[in-house]
PDB file of C-alpha atoms in Angstrom:
ATOM      1  CA  UNK A 752    -153.466 -56.645 -85.746  1.00  0.00           C
ATOM      2  CA  UNK A 753    -151.326 -57.743 -82.805  1.00  0.00           C
ATOM      3  CA  UNK A 754    -152.154 -54.642 -80.764  1.00  0.00           C
ATOM      4  CA  UNK A 755    -155.887 -55.227 -81.189  1.00  0.00           C
ATOM      5  CA  UNK A 756    -155.514 -58.898 -80.292  1.00  0.00           C
ATOM      6  CA  UNK A 757    -153.661 -57.928 -77.112  1.00  0.00           C
ATOM      7  CA  UNK A 758    -156.353 -55.415 -76.170  1.00  0.00           C
ATOM      8  CA  UNK A 759    -159.109 -57.980 -76.718  1.00  0.00           C
ATOM      9  CA  UNK A 760    -157.190 -60.563 -74.685  1.00  0.00           C
ATOM     10  CA  UNK A 761    -156.958 -58.179 -71.735  1.00  0.00           C
ATOM     11  CA  UNK A 762    -160.637 -57.264 -72.008  1.00  0.00           C
ATOM     12  CA  UNK A 763    -161.735 -60.916 -72.039  1.00  0.00           C
ATOM     13  CA  UNK A 764    -159.360 -61.773 -69.177  1.00  0.00           C
ATOM     14  CA  UNK A 765    -160.721 -58.870 -67.122  1.00  0.00           C
ATOM     15  CA  UNK A 766    -164.323 -59.967 -67.749  1.00  0.00           C
ATOM     16  CA  UNK A 767    -163.602 -63.510 -66.589  1.00  0.00           C
ATOM     17  CA  UNK A 768    -161.814 -62.337 -63.454  1.00  0.00           C
ATOM     18  CA  UNK A 769    -164.447 -59.703 -62.672  1.00  0.00           C
ATOM     19  CA  UNK A 770    -167.210 -62.293 -63.109  1.00  0.00           C
ATOM     20  CA  UNK A 771    -165.470 -64.726 -60.780  1.00  0.00           C
ATOM     21  CA  UNK A 772    -164.157 -62.398 -58.070  1.00  0.00           C
ATOM     22  CA  UNK A 773    -165.995 -59.078 -58.493  1.00  0.00           C
ATOM     23  CA  UNK A 774    -164.416 -56.029 -60.184  1.00  0.00           C
ATOM     24  CA  UNK A 775    -163.355 -54.504 -56.871  1.00  0.00           C
ATOM     25  CA  UNK A 776    -161.279 -57.605 -55.978  1.00  0.00           C
ATOM     26  CA  UNK A 777    -159.230 -57.903 -59.183  1.00  0.00           C
ATOM     27  CA  UNK A 778    -155.836 -56.240 -59.493  1.00  0.00           C
ATOM     28  CA  UNK A 779    -154.294 -54.792 -62.615  1.00  0.00           C
ATOM     29  CA  UNK A 780    -151.476 -57.318 -62.299  1.00  0.00           C
ATOM     30  CA  UNK A 781    -153.957 -60.205 -62.265  1.00  0.00           C
ATOM     31  CA  UNK A 782    -155.589 -58.934 -65.464  1.00  0.00           C
ATOM     32  CA  UNK A 783    -152.253 -58.540 -67.231  1.00  0.00           C
ATOM     33  CA  UNK A 784    -151.042 -61.995 -66.177  1.00  0.00           C
ATOM     34  CA  UNK A 785    -154.341 -63.693 -67.091  1.00  0.00           C
ATOM     35  CA  UNK A 786    -154.133 -62.172 -70.574  1.00  0.00           C
ATOM     36  CA  UNK A 787    -150.660 -63.616 -71.147  1.00  0.00           C
ATOM     37  CA  UNK A 788    -148.764 -60.339 -70.886  1.00  0.00           C
ATOM     38  CA  UNK A 789    -145.547 -60.020 -68.909  1.00  0.00           C
ATOM     39  CA  UNK A 790    -145.409 -56.270 -68.334  1.00  0.00           C
ATOM     40  CA  UNK A 791    -147.951 -54.589 -66.060  1.00  0.00           C
ATOM     41  CA  UNK A 792    -147.612 -51.383 -68.086  1.00  0.00           C
ATOM     42  CA  UNK A 793    -149.332 -53.166 -71.002  1.00  0.00           C
ATOM     43  CA  UNK A 794    -152.725 -52.261 -69.601  1.00  0.00           C
ATOM     44  CA  UNK A 795    -151.810 -48.591 -69.316  1.00  0.00           C
ATOM     45  CA  UNK A 796    -150.350 -48.641 -72.830  1.00  0.00           C
ATOM     46  CA  UNK A 797    -153.549 -50.032 -74.400  1.00  0.00           C
ATOM     47  CA  UNK A 798    -156.230 -48.423 -72.212  1.00  0.00           C
ATOM     48  CA  UNK A 799    -154.621 -45.576 -70.279  1.00  0.00           C
ATOM     49  CA  UNK A 800    -155.882 -46.886 -66.953  1.00  0.00           C
ATOM     50  CA  UNK A 801    -157.990 -49.562 -65.291  1.00  0.00           C
ATOM     51  CA  UNK A 802    -161.062 -47.340 -65.758  1.00  0.00           C
ATOM     52  CA  UNK A 803    -160.141 -46.955 -69.405  1.00  0.00           C
ATOM     53  CA  UNK A 804    -160.168 -50.745 -69.728  1.00  0.00           C
ATOM     54  CA  UNK A 805    -163.602 -50.985 -68.107  1.00  0.00           C
ATOM     55  CA  UNK A 806    -164.907 -48.195 -70.335  1.00  0.00           C
ATOM     56  CA  UNK A 807    -163.726 -50.065 -73.441  1.00  0.00           C
ATOM     57  CA  UNK A 808    -165.375 -53.268 -72.225  1.00  0.00           C
ATOM     58  CA  UNK A 809    -168.682 -51.404 -71.844  1.00  0.00           C
ATOM     59  CA  UNK A 810    -168.260 -49.796 -75.264  1.00  0.00           C
ATOM     60  CA  UNK A 811    -167.461 -53.101 -76.961  1.00  0.00           C
ATOM     61  CA  UNK A 812    -170.605 -54.858 -75.753  1.00  0.00           C
ATOM     62  CA  UNK A 813    -172.690 -51.718 -76.032  1.00  0.00           C
ATOM     63  CA  UNK A 814    -171.948 -51.485 -79.741  1.00  0.00           C
ATOM     64  CA  UNK A 815    -172.940 -55.114 -80.272  1.00  0.00           C
ATOM     65  CA  UNK A 816    -176.276 -54.604 -78.494  1.00  0.00           C
ATOM     66  CA  UNK A 817    -176.880 -51.318 -80.311  1.00  0.00           C
ATOM     67  CA  UNK A 818    -176.431 -52.985 -83.703  1.00  0.00           C
ATOM     68  CA  UNK A 819    -178.926 -55.708 -82.802  1.00  0.00           C
ATOM     69  CA  UNK A 820    -181.470 -53.149 -81.596  1.00  0.00           C
ATOM     70  CA  UNK A 821    -180.974 -50.377 -84.165  1.00  0.00           C
ATOM     71  CA  UNK A 822    -182.744 -51.953 -87.121  1.00  0.00           C
ATOM     72  CA  UNK A 823    -185.763 -52.880 -85.006  1.00  0.00           C
ATOM     73  CA  UNK A 824    -186.296 -49.509 -83.358  1.00  0.00           C
ATOM     74  CA  UNK A 825    -185.630 -47.523 -86.555  1.00  0.00           C
ATOM     75  CA  UNK A 826    -188.372 -49.382 -88.412  1.00  0.00           C
ATOM     76  CA  UNK A 827    -190.829 -49.412 -85.494  1.00  0.00           C
ATOM     77  CA  UNK A 828    -193.931 -47.328 -86.181  1.00  0.00           C
ATOM     78  CA  UNK A 829    -195.451 -45.126 -83.508  1.00  0.00           C
ATOM     79  CA  UNK A 830    -197.461 -45.588 -81.488  1.00  0.00           C
ATOM     80  CA  UNK A 831    -196.510 -49.258 -81.179  1.00  0.00           C
ATOM     81  CA  UNK A 832    -197.851 -52.092 -79.017  1.00  0.00           C
ATOM     82  CA  UNK A 833    -196.146 -51.721 -75.658  1.00  0.00           C
ATOM     83  CA  UNK A 834    -195.118 -55.357 -75.487  1.00  0.00           C
ATOM     84  CA  UNK A 835    -193.409 -55.060 -78.890  1.00  0.00           C
ATOM     85  CA  UNK A 836    -191.368 -52.143 -77.573  1.00  0.00           C
ATOM     86  CA  UNK A 837    -190.351 -54.052 -74.458  1.00  0.00           C
ATOM     87  CA  UNK A 838    -189.377 -57.104 -76.516  1.00  0.00           C
ATOM     88  CA  UNK A 839    -187.177 -54.799 -78.595  1.00  0.00           C
ATOM     89  CA  UNK A 840    -185.618 -53.398 -75.408  1.00  0.00           C
ATOM     90  CA  UNK A 841    -184.855 -56.725 -73.735  1.00  0.00           C
ATOM     91  CA  UNK A 842    -184.351 -59.344 -76.440  1.00  0.00           C
ATOM     92  CA  UNK A 843    -181.048 -58.211 -78.049  1.00  0.00           C
ATOM     93  CA  UNK A 844    -179.101 -58.497 -74.785  1.00  0.00           C
ATOM     94  CA  UNK A 845    -180.815 -61.720 -73.776  1.00  0.00           C
ATOM     95  CA  UNK A 846    -180.157 -63.296 -77.169  1.00  0.00           C
ATOM     96  CA  UNK A 847    -176.496 -62.282 -77.104  1.00  0.00           C
ATOM     97  CA  UNK A 848    -176.159 -63.853 -73.650  1.00  0.00           C
ATOM     98  CA  UNK A 849    -177.533 -67.153 -74.965  1.00  0.00           C
ATOM     99  CA  UNK A 850    -175.039 -67.090 -77.844  1.00  0.00           C
ATOM    100  CA  UNK A 851    -171.802 -65.728 -76.391  1.00  0.00           C
ATOM    101  CA  UNK A 852    -170.123 -66.993 -73.187  1.00  0.00           C
ATOM    102  CA  UNK A 853    -167.968 -63.861 -73.076  1.00  0.00           C
ATOM    103  CA  UNK A 854    -171.071 -61.712 -72.873  1.00  0.00           C
ATOM    104  CA  UNK A 855    -172.393 -63.919 -70.079  1.00  0.00           C
ATOM    105  CA  UNK A 856    -169.190 -63.137 -68.170  1.00  0.00           C
ATOM    106  CA  UNK A 857    -169.733 -59.447 -68.834  1.00  0.00           C
ATOM    107  CA  UNK A 858    -173.306 -59.578 -67.518  1.00  0.00           C
ATOM    108  CA  UNK A 859    -172.198 -61.475 -64.434  1.00  0.00           C
ATOM    109  CA  UNK A 860    -169.383 -59.008 -63.811  1.00  0.00           C
ATOM    110  CA  UNK A 861    -171.251 -55.756 -64.391  1.00  0.00           C
ATOM    111  CA  UNK A 862    -174.988 -56.506 -64.209  1.00  0.00           C
ATOM    112  CA  UNK A 863    -175.432 -54.888 -60.828  1.00  0.00           C
ATOM    113  CA  UNK A 864    -173.807 -51.622 -61.944  1.00  0.00           C
ATOM    114  CA  UNK A 865    -176.926 -50.510 -63.801  1.00  0.00           C
ATOM    115  CA  UNK A 866    -179.169 -51.544 -60.931  1.00  0.00           C
ATOM    116  CA  UNK A 867    -177.218 -49.590 -58.328  1.00  0.00           C
ATOM    117  CA  UNK A 868    -176.083 -46.640 -60.448  1.00  0.00           C
ATOM    118  CA  UNK A 869    -176.953 -43.179 -59.173  1.00  0.00           C
ATOM    119  CA  UNK A 870    -177.281 -42.049 -62.796  1.00  0.00           C
ATOM    120  CA  UNK A 871    -180.482 -42.630 -64.805  1.00  0.00           C
ATOM    121  CA  UNK A 872    -180.382 -46.183 -66.143  1.00  0.00           C
ATOM    122  CA  UNK A 873    -181.087 -45.006 -69.685  1.00  0.00           C
ATOM    123  CA  UNK A 874    -177.591 -43.518 -69.780  1.00  0.00           C
ATOM    124  CA  UNK A 875    -176.420 -47.156 -69.981  1.00  0.00           C
ATOM    125  CA  UNK A 876    -178.450 -47.785 -73.150  1.00  0.00           C
ATOM    126  CA  UNK A 877    -175.897 -48.057 -75.996  1.00  0.00           C
ATOM    127  CA  UNK A 878    -175.806 -45.149 -78.455  1.00  0.00           C
ATOM    128  CA  UNK A 879    -177.513 -41.877 -77.467  1.00  0.00           C
ATOM    129  CA  UNK A 880    -179.607 -41.820 -80.632  1.00  0.00           C
ATOM    130  CA  UNK A 881    -180.999 -45.239 -79.707  1.00  0.00           C
ATOM    131  CA  UNK A 882    -181.910 -44.039 -76.228  1.00  0.00           C
ATOM    132  CA  UNK A 883    -183.573 -40.921 -77.647  1.00  0.00           C
ATOM    133  CA  UNK A 884    -185.554 -42.971 -80.153  1.00  0.00           C
ATOM    134  CA  UNK A 885    -186.682 -45.350 -77.395  1.00  0.00           C
ATOM    135  CA  UNK A 886    -188.038 -42.457 -75.335  1.00  0.00           C
ATOM    136  CA  UNK A 887    -189.741 -41.007 -78.411  1.00  0.00           C
ATOM    137  CA  UNK A 888    -191.484 -44.289 -79.231  1.00  0.00           C
ATOM    138  CA  UNK A 889    -192.598 -44.785 -75.625  1.00  0.00           C
ATOM    139  CA  UNK A 890    -193.828 -41.199 -75.336  1.00  0.00           C
ATOM    140  CA  UNK A 891    -196.075 -41.631 -78.372  1.00  0.00           C
ATOM    141  CA  UNK A 892    -197.278 -45.020 -77.140  1.00  0.00           C
ATOM    142  CA  UNK A 893    -197.969 -43.805 -73.580  1.00  0.00           C
ATOM    143  CA  UNK A 894    -199.144 -40.190 -74.108  1.00  0.00           C
ATOM    144  CA  UNK A 895    -201.109 -40.166 -70.838  1.00  0.00           C
ATOM    145  CA  UNK A 896    -197.880 -40.267 -68.815  1.00  0.00           C
ATOM    146  CA  UNK A 897    -196.151 -37.051 -67.827  1.00  0.00           C
ATOM    147  CA  UNK A 898    -192.528 -36.737 -68.935  1.00  0.00           C
ATOM    148  CA  UNK A 899    -191.312 -37.221 -65.350  1.00  0.00           C
ATOM    149  CA  UNK A 900    -193.502 -40.279 -64.848  1.00  0.00           C
ATOM    150  CA  UNK A 901    -192.434 -41.810 -68.149  1.00  0.00           C
ATOM    151  CA  UNK A 902    -188.742 -41.195 -67.476  1.00  0.00           C
ATOM    152  CA  UNK A 903    -188.999 -42.772 -64.033  1.00  0.00           C
ATOM    153  CA  UNK A 904    -190.820 -45.819 -65.398  1.00  0.00           C
ATOM    154  CA  UNK A 905    -188.216 -46.252 -68.144  1.00  0.00           C
ATOM    155  CA  UNK A 906    -185.525 -46.080 -65.460  1.00  0.00           C
ATOM    156  CA  UNK A 907    -187.243 -48.779 -63.382  1.00  0.00           C
ATOM    157  CA  UNK A 908    -187.853 -51.012 -66.415  1.00  0.00           C
ATOM    158  CA  UNK A 909    -184.198 -50.882 -67.481  1.00  0.00           C
ATOM    159  CA  UNK A 910    -183.017 -51.613 -63.934  1.00  0.00           C
ATOM    160  CA  UNK A 911    -185.415 -54.542 -63.739  1.00  0.00           C
ATOM    161  CA  UNK A 912    -184.023 -55.930 -67.007  1.00  0.00           C
ATOM    162  CA  UNK A 913    -180.477 -55.549 -65.668  1.00  0.00           C
ATOM    163  CA  UNK A 914    -181.138 -57.388 -62.413  1.00  0.00           C
ATOM    164  CA  UNK A 915    -182.971 -60.148 -64.263  1.00  0.00           C
ATOM    165  CA  UNK A 916    -179.972 -60.637 -66.561  1.00  0.00           C
ATOM    166  CA  UNK A 917    -177.524 -60.544 -63.629  1.00  0.00           C
ATOM    167  CA  UNK A 918    -179.497 -63.156 -61.703  1.00  0.00           C
ATOM    168  CA  UNK A 919    -179.654 -65.447 -64.724  1.00  0.00           C
ATOM    169  CA  UNK A 920    -175.925 -65.036 -65.358  1.00  0.00           C
ATOM    170  CA  UNK A 921    -175.193 -66.320 -61.847  1.00  0.00           C
ATOM    171  CA  UNK A 922    -177.190 -69.528 -62.258  1.00  0.00           C
ATOM    172  CA  UNK A 923    -175.562 -72.833 -63.158  1.00  0.00           C
ATOM    173  CA  UNK A 924    -177.258 -73.209 -66.547  1.00  0.00           C
ATOM    174  CA  UNK A 925    -177.281 -69.498 -67.315  1.00  0.00           C
ATOM    175  CA  UNK A 926    -179.534 -68.472 -70.223  1.00  0.00           C
ATOM    176  CA  UNK A 927    -180.303 -72.092 -71.144  1.00  0.00           C
ATOM    177  CA  UNK A 928    -183.349 -74.287 -71.000  1.00  0.00           C
ATOM    178  CA  UNK A 929    -186.894 -73.829 -69.794  1.00  0.00           C
ATOM    179  CA  UNK A 930    -185.923 -71.836 -66.701  1.00  0.00           C
ATOM    180  CA  UNK A 931    -184.240 -69.161 -68.842  1.00  0.00           C
ATOM    181  CA  UNK A 932    -187.144 -69.055 -71.300  1.00  0.00           C
ATOM    182  CA  UNK A 933    -189.589 -68.564 -68.439  1.00  0.00           C
ATOM    183  CA  UNK A 934    -187.421 -65.851 -66.883  1.00  0.00           C
ATOM    184  CA  UNK A 935    -187.301 -64.093 -70.267  1.00  0.00           C
ATOM    185  CA  UNK A 936    -191.097 -63.929 -70.558  1.00  0.00           C
ATOM    186  CA  UNK A 937    -191.597 -62.997 -66.895  1.00  0.00           C
ATOM    187  CA  UNK A 938    -189.127 -60.139 -67.242  1.00  0.00           C
ATOM    188  CA  UNK A 939    -190.947 -58.818 -70.293  1.00  0.00           C
ATOM    189  CA  UNK A 940    -194.278 -59.132 -68.461  1.00  0.00           C
ATOM    190  CA  UNK A 941    -192.892 -57.164 -65.519  1.00  0.00           C
ATOM    191  CA  UNK A 942    -191.389 -54.446 -67.729  1.00  0.00           C
ATOM    192  CA  UNK A 943    -194.710 -54.071 -69.556  1.00  0.00           C
ATOM    193  CA  UNK A 944    -196.406 -53.814 -66.169  1.00  0.00           C
ATOM    194  CA  UNK A 945    -194.048 -51.082 -64.988  1.00  0.00           C
ATOM    195  CA  UNK A 946    -194.374 -49.020 -68.147  1.00  0.00           C
ATOM    196  CA  UNK A 947    -198.070 -49.568 -68.787  1.00  0.00           C
ATOM    197  CA  UNK A 948    -199.594 -49.446 -65.317  1.00  0.00           C
ATOM    198  CA  UNK A 949    -202.503 -47.056 -64.829  1.00  0.00           C
ATOM    199  CA  UNK A 950    -201.767 -43.735 -63.184  1.00  0.00           C
ATOM    200  CA  UNK A 951    -203.564 -43.642 -59.866  1.00  0.00           C
ATOM    201  CA  UNK A 952    -205.490 -40.675 -58.539  1.00  0.00           C
ATOM    202  CA  UNK A 953    -202.946 -40.435 -55.747  1.00  0.00           C
ATOM    203  CA  UNK A 954    -200.238 -39.865 -58.367  1.00  0.00           C
ATOM    204  CA  UNK A 955    -202.286 -37.590 -60.608  1.00  0.00           C
ATOM    205  CA  UNK A 956    -203.107 -35.112 -57.826  1.00  0.00           C
ATOM    206  CA  UNK A 957    -199.507 -34.093 -56.947  1.00  0.00           C
ATOM    207  CA  UNK A 958    -198.545 -34.139 -60.644  1.00  0.00           C
ATOM    208  CA  UNK A 959    -201.179 -31.471 -61.338  1.00  0.00           C
ATOM    209  CA  UNK A 960    -199.848 -29.199 -58.634  1.00  0.00           C
TER     210      UNK A 960
END
């Protein structure tokens, strides 16, 4: 449909401009012009507002990642090897970035949002049921962690994955070659370390109080 094609064109144009200049430095007019539209009201017509456009961009890529992850996490038994869980968490987004230049633009444009967000990072995990299932699997795999400790570690692990992706997206040969493969494995190692680290006595004591 023409309307859908126009919406997609504006979303892709916004991603490219945001990746190049930063979201805060891109005007609505620039997005409309870059997408081949002549009327600045086109953005409001299709998305309601600039924030509506950004929300739809997040939703579009979120659904793609959720579909890649859903089959894996649904079939995953519990408890599961921690590294298998982390691979499931990180690989769908990384794989999409290797395959789709538009997604690389998205990561470059918005990667730091998750890292710096005041909200829990898990709220950025596509599809609430997927996020809930992830917590359930991790809780059964790491039963020695208190709920607060587990939630904080999940938050840190997701933020680490986001900054790793953002850094890769800003490199010349983003998500390609040996450097990207090494970064992929190092990120998984670090996420496993965050989630699976022993609980020290210094942490256990205040948790018991």
